[in-house]
């Protein structure tokens, strides 16, 4: 079963019949357990697309199944939101309680989890994000990276299988960003969660299984990180710049220095440079 199967999705914020579309006939499939990165400049429709996945926006046109559930069926709304959770951009807007365990428990209570099972579920979710024993901490006292990991724990506690990160690291400092990215990769690898990661940082897409590029409410291209991130003209047409190591590769080419392959990461760049001598 596909985690996400979307076909010909269009959306207008103005009105369903309007010609002013924020999404134009987008088709996208995400396999169970896949880590997919969605790249695109501001306003390209990334958030509008993924808000359909957990029914934050109603389907105006097209077909969409999330974890096998028809997004048009109102009776499945809550189950769909439970299976497909979202971590948003602003770490400070995601809490309903100022105490970590109460915040995570809130989601569980909403899904009628028996009270006696809640403390264990909360602790398991905290362990999954690398913050065991943090339940009694005040959410105000956490770093940005820790706040995003608590938001993620809230989603995991209600047994989400599909997790969407909508620019969830863009407001974090580099260490915070690193800790959230590590938690994401751990979840993907160890717990086989389906991850949909929206970012405008190219470096985040390097470790994805697949990368989608959006522009003007459409998907311009999809492929492996290597296919997409080394395609300078594709990225330029979407208003994006390639990862630093790719830029250096092309700069070196223009200066007459040819590397064996185009490096995607700093480590690969170093390897390729060492090979020259
Ligand atoms: N709540 C809204 N009301 C009206 N227009 C919106 C709203 N949210 C987004 N848009 C418009 O929809 C388009 C896509 O926006 P969005 O999905 O937020 O892009 P991204 O997440 O890629 O930055 C943009 O033109 C944006 O201005
Ligand atoms: Mg957005």
mmCIF file with all atom_site columns, N, CA and C in Angstrom, residues 155-179:
data_model
loop_
_atom_site.group_PDB
_atom_site.id
_atom_site.type_symbol
_atom_site.label_atom_id
_atom_site.label_alt_id
_atom_site.label_comp_id
_atom_site.label_asym_id
_atom_site.label_entity_id
_atom_site.label_seq_id
_atom_site.pdbx_PDB_ins_code
_atom_site.Cartn_x
_atom_site.Cartn_y
_atom_site.Cartn_z
_atom_site.occupancy
_atom_site.B_iso_or_equiv
_atom_site.pdbx_formal_charge
_atom_site.auth_seq_id
_atom_site.auth_comp_id
_atom_site.auth_asym_id
_atom_site.auth_atom_id
_atom_site.pdbx_PDB_model_num
ATOM 1  N N  . UNK A 1 155 ? 3.460  13.561 17.846 1.00 0.00 ? 155 UNK A N  1
ATOM 2  C CA . UNK A 1 155 ? 2.938  12.888 16.653 1.00 0.00 ? 155 UNK A CA 1
ATOM 3  C C  . UNK A 1 155 ? 3.158  11.374 16.759 1.00 0.00 ? 155 UNK A C  1
ATOM 4  N N  . UNK A 1 156 ? 4.332  11.004 17.257 1.00 0.00 ? 156 UNK A N  1
ATOM 5  C CA . UNK A 1 156 ? 4.665  9.578  17.379 1.00 0.00 ? 156 UNK A CA 1
ATOM 6  C C  . UNK A 1 156 ? 3.792  8.892  18.427 1.00 0.00 ? 156 UNK A C  1
ATOM 7  N N  . UNK A 1 157 ? 3.461  9.634  19.491 1.00 0.00 ? 157 UNK A N  1
ATOM 8  C CA . UNK A 1 157 ? 2.701  9.035  20.592 1.00 0.00 ? 157 UNK A CA 1
ATOM 9  C C  . UNK A 1 157 ? 1.344  8.515  20.118 1.00 0.00 ? 157 UNK A C  1
ATOM 10 N N  . UNK A 1 158 ? 0.747  9.196  19.144 1.00 0.00 ? 158 UNK A N  1
ATOM 11 C CA . UNK A 1 158 ? -0.568 8.756  18.662 1.00 0.00 ? 158 UNK A CA 1
ATOM 12 C C  . UNK A 1 158 ? -0.432 7.765  17.501 1.00 0.00 ? 158 UNK A C  1
ATOM 13 N N  . UNK A 1 159 ? 0.790  7.239  17.331 1.00 0.00 ? 159 UNK A N  1
ATOM 14 C CA . UNK A 1 159 ? 1.054  6.177  16.352 1.00 0.00 ? 159 UNK A CA 1
ATOM 15 C C  . UNK A 1 159 ? 0.977  6.629  14.899 1.00 0.00 ? 159 UNK A C  1
ATOM 16 N N  . UNK A 1 160 ? 1.468  7.819  14.617 1.00 0.00 ? 160 UNK A N  1
ATOM 17 C CA . UNK A 1 160 ? 1.538  8.256  13.218 1.00 0.00 ? 160 UNK A CA 1
ATOM 18 C C  . UNK A 1 160 ? 2.542  7.377  12.476 1.00 0.00 ? 160 UNK A C  1
ATOM 19 N N  . UNK A 1 161 ? 2.202  6.999  11.246 1.00 0.00 ? 161 UNK A N  1
ATOM 20 C CA . UNK A 1 161 ? 3.138  6.258  10.398 1.00 0.00 ? 161 UNK A CA 1
ATOM 21 C C  . UNK A 1 161 ? 3.782  7.168  9.370  1.00 0.00 ? 161 UNK A C  1
ATOM 22 N N  . UNK A 1 162 ? 3.082  8.266  9.073  1.00 0.00 ? 162 UNK A N  1
ATOM 23 C CA . UNK A 1 162 ? 3.577  9.211  8.075  1.00 0.00 ? 162 UNK A CA 1
ATOM 24 C C  . UNK A 1 162 ? 3.822  10.526 8.805  1.00 0.00 ? 162 UNK A C  1
ATOM 25 N N  . UNK A 1 163 ? 5.038  11.043 8.687  1.00 0.00 ? 163 UNK A N  1
ATOM 26 C CA . UNK A 1 163 ? 5.337  12.289 9.390  1.00 0.00 ? 163 UNK A CA 1
ATOM 27 C C  . UNK A 1 163 ? 5.817  13.335 8.409  1.00 0.00 ? 163 UNK A C  1
ATOM 28 N N  . UNK A 1 164 ? 5.166  14.478 8.473  1.00 0.00 ? 164 UNK A N  1
ATOM 29 C CA . UNK A 1 164 ? 5.504  15.580 7.577  1.00 0.00 ? 164 UNK A CA 1
ATOM 30 C C  . UNK A 1 164 ? 6.238  16.647 8.380  1.00 0.00 ? 164 UNK A C  1
ATOM 31 N N  . UNK A 1 165 ? 7.372  17.071 7.874  1.00 0.00 ? 165 UNK A N  1
ATOM 32 C CA . UNK A 1 165 ? 8.110  18.174 8.489  1.00 0.00 ? 165 UNK A CA 1
ATOM 33 C C  . UNK A 1 165 ? 8.026  19.343 7.528  1.00 0.00 ? 165 UNK A C  1
ATOM 34 N N  . UNK A 1 166 ? 7.231  20.355 7.895  1.00 0.00 ? 166 UNK A N  1
ATOM 35 C CA . UNK A 1 166 ? 7.088  21.493 6.986  1.00 0.00 ? 166 UNK A CA 1
ATOM 36 C C  . UNK A 1 166 ? 8.076  22.586 7.405  1.00 0.00 ? 166 UNK A C  1
ATOM 37 N N  . UNK A 1 167 ? 9.233  22.568 6.818  1.00 0.00 ? 167 UNK A N  1
ATOM 38 C CA . UNK A 1 167 ? 10.320 23.511 7.138  1.00 0.00 ? 167 UNK A CA 1
ATOM 39 C C  . UNK A 1 167 ? 10.591 23.530 8.641  1.00 0.00 ? 167 UNK A C  1
ATOM 40 N N  . UNK A 1 168 ? 10.547 22.356 9.243  1.00 0.00 ? 168 UNK A N  1
ATOM 41 C CA . UNK A 1 168 ? 10.611 22.254 10.702 1.00 0.00 ? 168 UNK A CA 1
ATOM 42 C C  . UNK A 1 168 ? 11.977 22.593 11.274 1.00 0.00 ? 168 UNK A C  1
ATOM 43 N N  . UNK A 1 169 ? 12.986 22.724 10.412 1.00 0.00 ? 169 UNK A N  1
ATOM 44 C CA . UNK A 1 169 ? 14.298 23.084 10.955 1.00 0.00 ? 169 UNK A CA 1
ATOM 45 C C  . UNK A 1 169 ? 14.723 24.492 10.542 1.00 0.00 ? 169 UNK A C  1
ATOM 46 N N  . UNK A 1 170 ? 13.842 25.190 9.814  1.00 0.00 ? 170 UNK A N  1
ATOM 47 C CA . UNK A 1 170 ? 14.295 26.462 9.229  1.00 0.00 ? 170 UNK A CA 1
ATOM 48 C C  . UNK A 1 170 ? 14.494 27.565 10.265 1.00 0.00 ? 170 UNK A C  1
ATOM 49 N N  . UNK A 1 171 ? 13.883 27.427 11.456 1.00 0.00 ? 171 UNK A N  1
ATOM 50 C CA . UNK A 1 171 ? 14.082 28.480 12.462 1.00 0.00 ? 171 UNK A CA 1
ATOM 51 C C  . UNK A 1 171 ? 15.128 28.078 13.506 1.00 0.00 ? 171 UNK A C  1
ATOM 52 N N  . UNK A 1 172 ? 15.799 26.950 13.271 1.00 0.00 ? 172 UNK A N  1
ATOM 53 C CA . UNK A 1 172 ? 16.746 26.444 14.281 1.00 0.00 ? 172 UNK A CA 1
ATOM 54 C C  . UNK A 1 172 ? 18.187 26.842 13.961 1.00 0.00 ? 172 UNK A C  1
ATOM 55 N N  . UNK A 1 173 ? 19.012 26.899 15.018 1.00 0.00 ? 173 UNK A N  1
ATOM 56 C CA . UNK A 1 173 ? 20.442 27.124 14.796 1.00 0.00 ? 173 UNK A CA 1
ATOM 57 C C  . UNK A 1 173 ? 21.066 25.803 14.317 1.00 0.00 ? 173 UNK A C  1
ATOM 58 N N  . UNK A 1 174 ? 22.300 25.843 13.804 1.00 0.00 ? 174 UNK A N  1
ATOM 59 C CA . UNK A 1 174 ? 22.877 24.620 13.230 1.00 0.00 ? 174 UNK A CA 1
ATOM 60 C C  . UNK A 1 174 ? 22.854 23.398 14.166 1.00 0.00 ? 174 UNK A C  1
ATOM 61 N N  . UNK A 1 175 ? 23.206 23.524 15.458 1.00 0.00 ? 175 UNK A N  1
ATOM 62 C CA . UNK A 1 175 ? 23.125 22.319 16.305 1.00 0.00 ? 175 UNK A CA 1
ATOM 63 C C  . UNK A 1 175 ? 21.689 21.809 16.446 1.00 0.00 ? 175 UNK A C  1
ATOM 64 N N  . UNK A 1 176 ? 20.734 22.732 16.559 1.00 0.00 ? 176 UNK A N  1
ATOM 65 C CA . UNK A 1 176 ? 19.327 22.340 16.691 1.00 0.00 ? 176 UNK A CA 1
ATOM 66 C C  . UNK A 1 176 ? 18.857 21.610 15.445 1.00 0.00 ? 176 UNK A C  1
ATOM 67 N N  . UNK A 1 177 ? 19.268 22.146 14.313 1.00 0.00 ? 177 UNK A N  1
ATOM 68 C CA . UNK A 1 177 ? 18.905 21.553 13.034 1.00 0.00 ? 177 UNK A CA 1
ATOM 69 C C  . UNK A 1 177 ? 19.474 20.138 12.934 1.00 0.00 ? 177 UNK A C  1
ATOM 70 N N  . UNK A 1 178 ? 20.738 20.007 13.345 1.00 0.00 ? 178 UNK A N  1
ATOM 71 C CA . UNK A 1 178 ? 21.389 18.700 13.277 1.00 0.00 ? 178 UNK A CA 1
ATOM 72 C C  . UNK A 1 178 ? 20.660 17.682 14.156 1.00 0.00 ? 178 UNK A C  1
ATOM 73 N N  . UNK A 1 179 ? 20.280 18.092 15.384 1.00 0.00 ? 179 UNK A N  1
ATOM 74 C CA . UNK A 1 179 ? 19.642 17.113 16.280 1.00 0.00 ? 179 UNK A CA 1
ATOM 75 C C  . UNK A 1 179 ? 18.274 16.689 15.754 1.00 0.00 ? 179 UNK A C  1
#
